[in-house]
Amino acid sequence: MRFRRAQDQDTLELNLVPLIDVLLVVLIFLAASSTFVRHRQLDVSLPQAQAQAAQAAELLLAISQDGRYALNGMWLDASSTAPLSQALSTEKTDENSSLLILADAQAPHFAVVQAMEAARQAGIHRIHFATQAP
């Protein structure tokens, strides 16, 4: 008797290219349709506001890109809070004076905070910031 070994002429191949294509399409679909949730530490209810025309500010403080100050169009040599506070207190007319800060978009954060601190020391409680519409 002659026993023949079962050898198929065709070898089985598993083509993975269509499987990878289908998996990539499913991955793109899941990435595009998933929602990204941002978890918040605090549940904050933000206030709503309506834009109104600003009242005429009595004091105009401009802060340049390099952090220099100009009060009502006059340059100030203020490297600290004290000279800026002194200039603000001499320029304010009464207790209800308001300050409009015109800070450059590239102005250092420290310069703006220093201006706010100088206004507080000068007794100015109404501080407004000028912005422009996008």
mmCIF file of C-alpha atoms in Angstrom:
data_model
loop_
_atom_site.group_PDB
_atom_site.id
_atom_site.type_symbol
_atom_site.label_atom_id
_atom_site.label_comp_id
_atom_site.label_asym_id
_atom_site.label_seq_id
_atom_site.Cartn_x
_atom_site.Cartn_y
_atom_site.Cartn_z
ATOM 1 C CA MET A 1 0.000 0.000 0.000
ATOM 2 C CA ARG A 2 1.043 3.287 -0.835
ATOM 3 C CA PHE A 3 0.280 6.004 1.699
ATOM 4 C CA ARG A 4 0.300 9.406 0.352
ATOM 5 C CA ARG A 5 1.034 12.383 2.461
ATOM 6 C CA ALA A 6 -1.519 15.062 2.248
ATOM 7 C CA GLN A 7 0.320 17.960 0.736
ATOM 8 C CA ASP A 8 -1.670 20.658 -0.818
ATOM 9 C CA GLN A 9 -0.184 22.368 -3.716
ATOM 10 C CA ASP A 10 -1.533 25.689 -2.569
ATOM 11 C CA THR A 11 -0.171 27.132 0.613
ATOM 12 C CA LEU A 12 -2.563 29.169 2.654
ATOM 13 C CA GLU A 13 -1.762 32.852 2.981
ATOM 14 C CA LEU A 14 -3.580 35.309 5.097
ATOM 15 C CA ASN A 15 -3.671 38.694 3.403
ATOM 16 C CA LEU A 16 -3.453 41.356 6.155
ATOM 17 C CA VAL A 17 -3.656 44.461 3.966
ATOM 18 C CA PRO A 18 -7.488 44.583 3.784
ATOM 19 C CA LEU A 19 -7.704 43.898 7.524
ATOM 20 C CA ILE A 20 -5.354 46.814 8.275
ATOM 21 C CA ASP A 21 -7.338 49.076 5.938
ATOM 22 C CA VAL A 22 -10.593 48.250 7.717
ATOM 23 C CA LEU A 23 -9.014 48.777 11.143
ATOM 24 C CA LEU A 24 -7.639 52.185 10.108
ATOM 25 C CA VAL A 25 -11.061 53.270 8.853
ATOM 26 C CA VAL A 26 -12.651 52.173 12.133
ATOM 27 C CA LEU A 27 -9.953 53.996 14.103
ATOM 28 C CA ILE A 28 -10.477 57.208 12.127
ATOM 29 C CA PHE A 29 -14.230 56.920 12.602
ATOM 30 C CA LEU A 30 -13.860 56.488 16.368
ATOM 31 C CA ALA A 31 -11.426 59.396 16.655
ATOM 32 C CA ALA A 32 -13.666 61.706 14.636
ATOM 33 C CA SER A 33 -16.892 60.798 16.412
ATOM 34 C CA SER A 34 -15.662 60.690 20.000
ATOM 35 C CA THR A 35 -16.200 63.612 22.310
ATOM 36 C CA PHE A 36 -13.414 64.950 24.406
ATOM 37 C CA VAL A 37 -14.625 65.810 27.870
ATOM 38 C CA ARG A 38 -12.736 68.350 29.926
ATOM 39 C CA HIS A 39 -13.140 67.657 33.593
ATOM 40 C CA ARG A 40 -13.361 70.754 35.722
ATOM 41 C CA GLN A 41 -12.095 71.082 39.232
ATOM 42 C CA LEU A 42 -14.825 73.537 40.207
ATOM 43 C CA ASP A 43 -18.329 73.925 38.911
ATOM 44 C CA VAL A 44 -18.376 77.610 38.019
ATOM 45 C CA SER A 45 -21.381 79.540 36.822
ATOM 46 C CA LEU A 46 -20.048 82.373 34.691
ATOM 47 C CA PRO A 47 -21.799 85.757 34.740
ATOM 48 C CA GLN A 48 -23.430 87.197 31.685
ATOM 49 C CA ALA A 49 -22.736 90.732 30.562
ATOM 50 C CA GLN A 50 -23.888 93.048 27.854
ATOM 51 C CA ALA A 51 -21.510 95.489 26.264
ATOM 52 C CA GLN A 52 -22.244 99.094 27.030
ATOM 53 C CA ALA A 53 -20.549 102.252 25.956
ATOM 54 C CA ALA A 54 -17.777 103.049 28.358
ATOM 55 C CA GLN A 55 -18.026 106.193 30.383
ATOM 56 C CA ALA A 56 -15.444 108.843 29.741
ATOM 57 C CA ALA A 57 -12.441 107.822 31.771
ATOM 58 C CA GLU A 58 -10.654 110.576 33.589
ATOM 59 C CA LEU A 59 -7.240 108.913 33.590
ATOM 60 C CA LEU A 60 -5.763 107.066 30.631
ATOM 61 C CA LEU A 61 -2.815 104.797 31.363
ATOM 62 C CA ALA A 62 -1.130 103.254 28.328
ATOM 63 C CA ILE A 63 1.263 100.325 28.729
ATOM 64 C CA SER A 64 3.625 99.719 25.825
ATOM 65 C CA GLN A 65 4.903 96.428 24.488
ATOM 66 C CA ASP A 66 8.104 96.739 26.492
ATOM 67 C CA GLY A 67 6.321 97.634 29.762
ATOM 68 C CA ARG A 68 6.697 101.438 29.754
ATOM 69 C CA TYR A 69 3.861 103.654 31.013
ATOM 70 C CA ALA A 70 2.226 106.801 29.659
ATOM 71 C CA LEU A 71 -0.340 108.630 31.810
ATOM 72 C CA ASN A 72 -2.679 110.903 29.841
ATOM 73 C CA GLY A 73 -0.163 111.035 26.980
ATOM 74 C CA MET A 74 2.905 111.808 29.123
ATOM 75 C CA TRP A 75 5.661 109.202 29.502
ATOM 76 C CA LEU A 76 6.418 108.104 33.061
ATOM 77 C CA ASP A 77 9.721 106.897 34.429
ATOM 78 C CA ALA A 78 8.138 104.277 36.659
ATOM 79 C CA SER A 79 10.163 101.155 37.263
ATOM 80 C CA SER A 80 8.297 100.329 40.473
ATOM 81 C CA THR A 81 4.846 100.796 41.942
ATOM 82 C CA ALA A 82 5.648 103.863 44.074
ATOM 83 C CA PRO A 83 6.368 106.436 41.304
ATOM 84 C CA LEU A 84 3.390 105.193 39.285
ATOM 85 C CA SER A 85 1.130 105.434 42.329
ATOM 86 C CA GLN A 86 2.392 108.955 43.030
ATOM 87 C CA ALA A 87 1.694 110.042 39.445
ATOM 88 C CA LEU A 88 -1.808 108.549 39.558
ATOM 89 C CA SER A 89 -2.647 110.228 42.864
ATOM 90 C CA THR A 90 -1.532 113.646 41.579
ATOM 91 C CA GLU A 91 -3.575 113.271 38.374
ATOM 92 C CA LYS A 92 -6.827 112.064 39.935
ATOM 93 C CA THR A 93 -9.419 114.761 40.473
ATOM 94 C CA ASP A 94 -11.715 113.273 43.129
ATOM 95 C CA GLU A 95 -12.526 110.068 44.994
ATOM 96 C CA ASN A 96 -14.683 108.746 42.135
ATOM 97 C CA SER A 97 -11.927 108.937 39.534
ATOM 98 C CA SER A 98 -11.670 106.047 37.135
ATOM 99 C CA LEU A 99 -8.692 104.624 35.282
ATOM 100 C CA LEU A 100 -8.730 103.206 31.766
ATOM 101 C CA ILE A 101 -5.783 100.910 31.080
ATOM 102 C CA LEU A 102 -4.761 100.624 27.434
ATOM 103 C CA ALA A 103 -2.318 97.717 27.512
ATOM 104 C CA ASP A 104 -0.597 96.405 24.414
ATOM 105 C CA ALA A 105 -1.395 92.777 23.595
ATOM 106 C CA GLN A 106 2.297 91.923 24.030
ATOM 107 C CA ALA A 107 2.714 93.924 27.260
ATOM 108 C CA PRO A 108 4.173 91.931 30.141
ATOM 109 C CA HIS A 109 1.669 90.678 32.678
ATOM 110 C CA PHE A 110 3.795 92.150 35.454
ATOM 111 C CA ALA A 111 3.397 95.674 34.039
ATOM 112 C CA VAL A 112 -0.397 95.410 34.050
ATOM 113 C CA VAL A 113 -0.503 94.004 37.586
ATOM 114 C CA GLN A 114 1.885 96.732 38.728
ATOM 115 C CA ALA A 115 -0.430 99.370 37.227
ATOM 116 C CA MET A 116 -3.418 97.866 39.032
ATOM 117 C CA GLU A 117 -1.524 97.832 42.326
ATOM 118 C CA ALA A 118 -0.463 101.460 41.834
ATOM 119 C CA ALA A 119 -4.093 102.426 41.179
ATOM 120 C CA ARG A 120 -5.148 100.698 44.387
ATOM 121 C CA GLN A 121 -2.466 102.538 46.337
ATOM 122 C CA ALA A 122 -3.562 105.827 44.757
ATOM 123 C CA GLY A 123 -7.148 105.217 45.892
ATOM 124 C CA ILE A 124 -8.616 104.578 42.446
ATOM 125 C CA HIS A 125 -11.263 101.890 42.708
ATOM 126 C CA ARG A 126 -12.726 101.993 39.203
ATOM 127 C CA ILE A 127 -10.345 100.345 36.764
ATOM 128 C CA HIS A 128 -11.362 99.578 33.189
ATOM 129 C CA PHE A 129 -9.479 97.777 30.428
ATOM 130 C CA ALA A 130 -9.718 98.831 26.791
ATOM 131 C CA THR A 131 -10.151 96.075 24.220
ATOM 132 C CA GLN A 132 -10.941 95.905 20.556
ATOM 133 C CA ALA A 133 -13.448 93.775 18.742
ATOM 134 C CA PRO A 134 -12.042 90.778 16.876
#
